[in-house]
mmCIF file of C-alpha atoms and ligand atoms in Angstrom:
data_model
loop_
_atom_site.group_PDB
_atom_site.id
_atom_site.type_symbol
_atom_site.label_atom_id
_atom_site.label_comp_id
_atom_site.label_asym_id
_atom_site.label_seq_id
_atom_site.Cartn_x
_atom_site.Cartn_y
_atom_site.Cartn_z
ATOM 1 C CA MET A 1 12.704 14.499 -7.802
ATOM 2 C CA SER A 2 11.534 11.125 -8.381
ATOM 3 C CA GLY A 3 9.489 12.078 -11.183
ATOM 4 C CA VAL A 4 6.443 10.146 -9.462
ATOM 5 C CA ASP A 5 3.231 12.052 -9.990
ATOM 6 C CA PHE A 6 1.749 11.677 -6.738
ATOM 7 C CA GLU A 7 -1.236 14.765 -7.173
ATOM 8 C CA GLN A 8 -2.598 11.661 -9.518
ATOM 9 C CA LEU A 9 -1.798 9.173 -7.183
ATOM 10 C CA ARG A 10 -3.313 11.000 -4.243
ATOM 11 C CA ALA A 11 -5.897 11.956 -5.924
ATOM 12 C CA ARG A 12 -6.982 8.195 -7.524
ATOM 13 C CA ALA A 13 -6.287 7.122 -3.901
ATOM 14 C CA ILE A 14 -9.638 10.302 -2.121
ATOM 15 C CA GLU A 15 -11.366 9.083 -5.180
ATOM 16 C CA ILE A 16 -11.572 5.067 -4.030
ATOM 17 C CA SER A 17 -11.641 6.330 -0.449
ATOM 18 C CA LYS A 18 -15.351 7.623 -1.381
ATOM 19 C CA LEU A 19 -16.677 3.523 -2.009
ATOM 20 C CA ALA A 20 -14.441 2.410 1.203
ATOM 21 C CA TYR A 21 -16.570 0.295 3.515
ATOM 22 C CA ALA A 22 -15.966 1.057 7.238
ATOM 23 C CA PRO A 23 -19.705 1.851 8.638
ATOM 24 C CA TYR A 24 -17.573 0.676 11.645
ATOM 25 C CA SER A 25 -14.970 2.482 12.145
ATOM 26 C CA GLU A 26 -15.778 5.564 9.677
ATOM 27 C CA PHE A 27 -12.861 5.860 8.550
ATOM 28 C CA PRO A 28 -12.417 5.533 4.609
ATOM 29 C CA VAL A 29 -9.464 4.869 3.591
ATOM 30 C CA GLY A 30 -8.135 5.261 -0.548
ATOM 31 C CA ALA A 31 -4.829 3.413 -1.454
ATOM 32 C CA ALA A 32 -3.264 4.099 -5.077
ATOM 33 C CA GLY A 33 -0.352 2.710 -6.622
ATOM 34 C CA LEU A 34 1.977 3.167 -9.569
ATOM 35 C CA VAL A 35 2.898 -0.079 -11.655
ATOM 36 C CA ASP A 36 6.648 -0.018 -13.237
ATOM 37 C CA ASP A 37 4.434 -0.242 -16.569
ATOM 38 C CA GLY A 38 2.325 2.908 -15.992
ATOM 39 C CA ARG A 39 -0.756 1.420 -14.657
ATOM 40 C CA ILE A 40 -2.652 3.167 -11.604
ATOM 41 C CA VAL A 41 -3.904 0.007 -9.162
ATOM 42 C CA SER A 42 -5.869 1.072 -6.049
ATOM 43 C CA GLY A 43 -8.136 -0.071 -3.272
ATOM 44 C CA CYS A 44 -10.177 0.724 -0.873
ATOM 45 C CA ASN A 45 -11.005 -0.462 3.048
ATOM 46 C CA VAL A 46 -13.633 -3.215 3.766
ATOM 47 C CA GLU A 47 -14.726 -3.758 6.813
ATOM 48 C CA ASN A 48 -16.517 -6.352 9.006
ATOM 49 C CA ALA A 49 -18.668 -6.244 11.475
ATOM 50 C CA ALA A 50 -16.125 -8.990 12.489
ATOM 51 C CA TYR A 51 -14.238 -6.291 13.497
ATOM 52 C CA GLY A 52 -10.779 -7.653 13.051
ATOM 53 C CA VAL A 53 -11.104 -9.441 9.565
ATOM 54 C CA ALA A 54 -11.710 -5.792 8.111
ATOM 55 C CA LEU A 55 -9.365 -5.352 4.797
ATOM 56 C CA CYS A 56 -7.268 -2.563 4.308
ATOM 57 C CA ALA A 57 -7.214 -0.550 1.712
ATOM 58 C CA GLU A 58 -4.045 -1.612 0.298
ATOM 59 C CA CYS A 59 -5.244 -5.365 0.281
ATOM 60 C CA GLY A 60 -7.530 -4.329 -2.323
ATOM 61 C CA LEU A 61 -4.771 -2.422 -4.245
ATOM 62 C CA ILE A 62 -2.285 -5.443 -4.479
ATOM 63 C CA SER A 63 -4.749 -7.840 -4.840
ATOM 64 C CA GLU A 64 -5.571 -5.190 -8.154
ATOM 65 C CA LEU A 65 -2.424 -5.611 -8.797
ATOM 66 C CA ILE A 66 -2.088 -9.783 -9.419
ATOM 67 C CA ALA A 67 -5.342 -10.118 -10.585
ATOM 68 C CA THR A 68 -4.333 -7.517 -13.890
ATOM 69 C CA GLY A 69 -0.774 -9.004 -14.121
ATOM 70 C CA GLY A 70 2.084 -8.001 -11.341
ATOM 71 C CA GLY A 71 4.431 -6.111 -12.055
ATOM 72 C CA ARG A 72 6.527 -3.764 -9.613
ATOM 73 C CA LEU A 73 4.779 -1.514 -7.127
ATOM 74 C CA VAL A 74 6.593 1.985 -8.014
ATOM 75 C CA ALA A 75 5.107 4.556 -5.681
ATOM 76 C CA VAL A 76 1.929 4.633 -3.531
ATOM 77 C CA SER A 77 -0.155 6.739 -1.906
ATOM 78 C CA CYS A 78 -2.901 5.878 1.023
ATOM 79 C CA CYS A 79 -5.500 8.648 2.229
ATOM 80 C CA ASN A 80 -8.240 9.308 4.657
ATOM 81 C CA LYS A 81 -11.760 10.781 3.749
ATOM 82 C CA LEU A 82 -10.452 14.557 3.892
ATOM 83 C CA GLY A 83 -8.074 13.748 1.744
ATOM 84 C CA GLU A 84 -4.748 14.087 4.150
ATOM 85 C CA ARG A 85 -2.074 11.316 3.153
ATOM 86 C CA ILE A 86 -1.576 8.640 5.737
ATOM 87 C CA MET A 87 0.833 5.909 6.598
ATOM 88 C CA PRO A 88 0.108 2.474 5.955
ATOM 89 C CA CYS A 89 -0.337 0.202 8.743
ATOM 90 C CA GLY A 90 2.471 -2.396 9.875
ATOM 91 C CA ARG A 91 0.699 -5.008 7.606
ATOM 92 C CA CYS A 92 0.351 -3.470 4.633
ATOM 93 C CA ARG A 93 3.619 -2.292 4.626
ATOM 94 C CA GLN A 94 4.607 -5.781 4.609
ATOM 95 C CA LEU A 95 2.394 -6.691 2.094
ATOM 96 C CA LEU A 96 3.538 -3.459 -0.319
ATOM 97 C CA PHE A 97 7.410 -4.546 0.337
ATOM 98 C CA GLU A 98 6.905 -7.542 -1.440
ATOM 99 C CA HIS A 99 5.639 -5.756 -4.647
ATOM 100 C CA GLY A 100 8.043 -2.763 -4.420
ATOM 101 C CA GLY A 101 10.754 -4.168 -2.139
ATOM 102 C CA ASP A 102 13.336 -1.203 -0.539
ATOM 103 C CA GLU A 103 12.838 1.488 -3.620
ATOM 104 C CA LEU A 104 9.084 1.722 -3.230
ATOM 105 C CA LEU A 105 8.246 5.160 -2.270
ATOM 106 C CA VAL A 106 5.475 5.795 0.503
ATOM 107 C CA ASP A 107 3.678 9.232 0.180
ATOM 108 C CA THR A 108 3.947 10.273 3.729
ATOM 109 C CA PRO A 109 2.522 13.311 5.474
ATOM 110 C CA ILE A 110 6.044 14.667 5.644
ATOM 111 C CA GLY A 111 6.865 13.825 2.010
ATOM 112 C CA PRO A 112 8.019 10.376 -0.074
ATOM 113 C CA LYS A 113 10.049 8.274 1.547
ATOM 114 C CA SER A 114 11.694 5.130 1.116
ATOM 115 C CA MET A 115 9.999 0.953 2.128
ATOM 116 C CA ALA A 116 13.077 0.518 3.627
ATOM 117 C CA GLU A 117 13.315 3.986 5.650
ATOM 118 C CA VAL A 118 9.626 3.389 6.937
ATOM 119 C CA LEU A 119 10.174 -0.488 6.664
ATOM 120 C CA PRO A 120 13.400 -1.106 7.930
ATOM 121 C CA LEU A 121 15.382 -4.565 7.838
ATOM 122 C CA ALA A 122 12.163 -5.910 6.265
ATOM 123 C CA PHE A 123 11.979 -9.585 5.773
ATOM 124 C CA GLY A 124 11.376 -10.541 2.346
ATOM 125 C CA PRO A 125 11.657 -13.213 -0.416
ATOM 126 C CA THR A 126 15.236 -12.698 -0.216
ATOM 127 C CA GLU A 127 15.523 -14.463 3.327
ATOM 128 C CA LEU A 128 13.750 -17.250 1.602
ATOM 129 C CA ASN A 129 15.353 -18.135 -1.019
ATOM 130 C CA HIS A 130 18.995 -17.866 0.839
ATOM 131 C CA VAL A 131 17.361 -20.785 3.192
ATOM 132 C CA LYS A 132 16.055 -22.750 0.005
ATOM 133 C CA GLU A 133 19.363 -22.566 -1.656
ATOM 134 C CA GLN A 134 20.876 -24.305 1.247
ATOM 135 C CA ARG A 135 19.181 -27.204 0.707
HETATM 136 N N1 LIG B 1 -6.475 1.097 7.377
HETATM 137 C C1 LIG B 1 -6.694 1.118 5.833
HETATM 138 O O1 LIG B 1 -7.100 0.772 5.488
HETATM 139 N N2 LIG B 1 -5.336 1.192 5.333
HETATM 140 C C2 LIG B 1 -4.399 1.579 6.781
HETATM 141 O O2 LIG B 1 -2.959 0.906 5.998
HETATM 142 C C3 LIG B 1 -4.415 1.926 7.837
HETATM 143 C C4 LIG B 1 -6.091 1.612 8.745
HETATM 144 C C5 LIG B 1 -8.412 1.164 7.814
HETATM 145 C C6 LIG B 1 -8.762 -0.224 8.266
HETATM 146 C C7 LIG B 1 -10.079 -0.085 9.009
HETATM 147 O O3 LIG B 1 -10.935 -0.322 8.123
HETATM 148 C C8 LIG B 1 -9.645 1.539 9.257
HETATM 149 O O4 LIG B 1 -8.583 2.045 8.680
HETATM 150 C C9 LIG B 1 -9.455 1.943 10.971
HETATM 151 O O5 LIG B 1 -8.617 1.703 11.220
#
């Protein structure tokens, strides 16, 4: 038992997915994250006529995390408009990893998994610091 209220996170993800701007894919997404100080941060996807520059819901979540004081992410949930859990895309796993590390709990369709399980051997700040320390 992680003690994380995933139902609450999912409810927030579903709520914010209703604000998504997804006229091209028609695939609204909401993401919600629990921060180590108890805050809940969230975001929705924001698409663009230049398709490739779309912002995933997790980008909004990370922006809110930083803009409201930072902290470490403990758990995240991403949902589609049917309220189903979806996996963060590869790029977003990387974004989330930066702020939650290997221990971050991801609410996958088959239950909570650690980030280490869904993004094994991730590249992160440790690798950069390792080289910096050689100077
Ligand atoms: N999307 C997200 O918001 N998060 C993900 O992790 C996967 C994909 C969005 C991007 C795009 O607006 C739509 O879903 C379809 O790919």
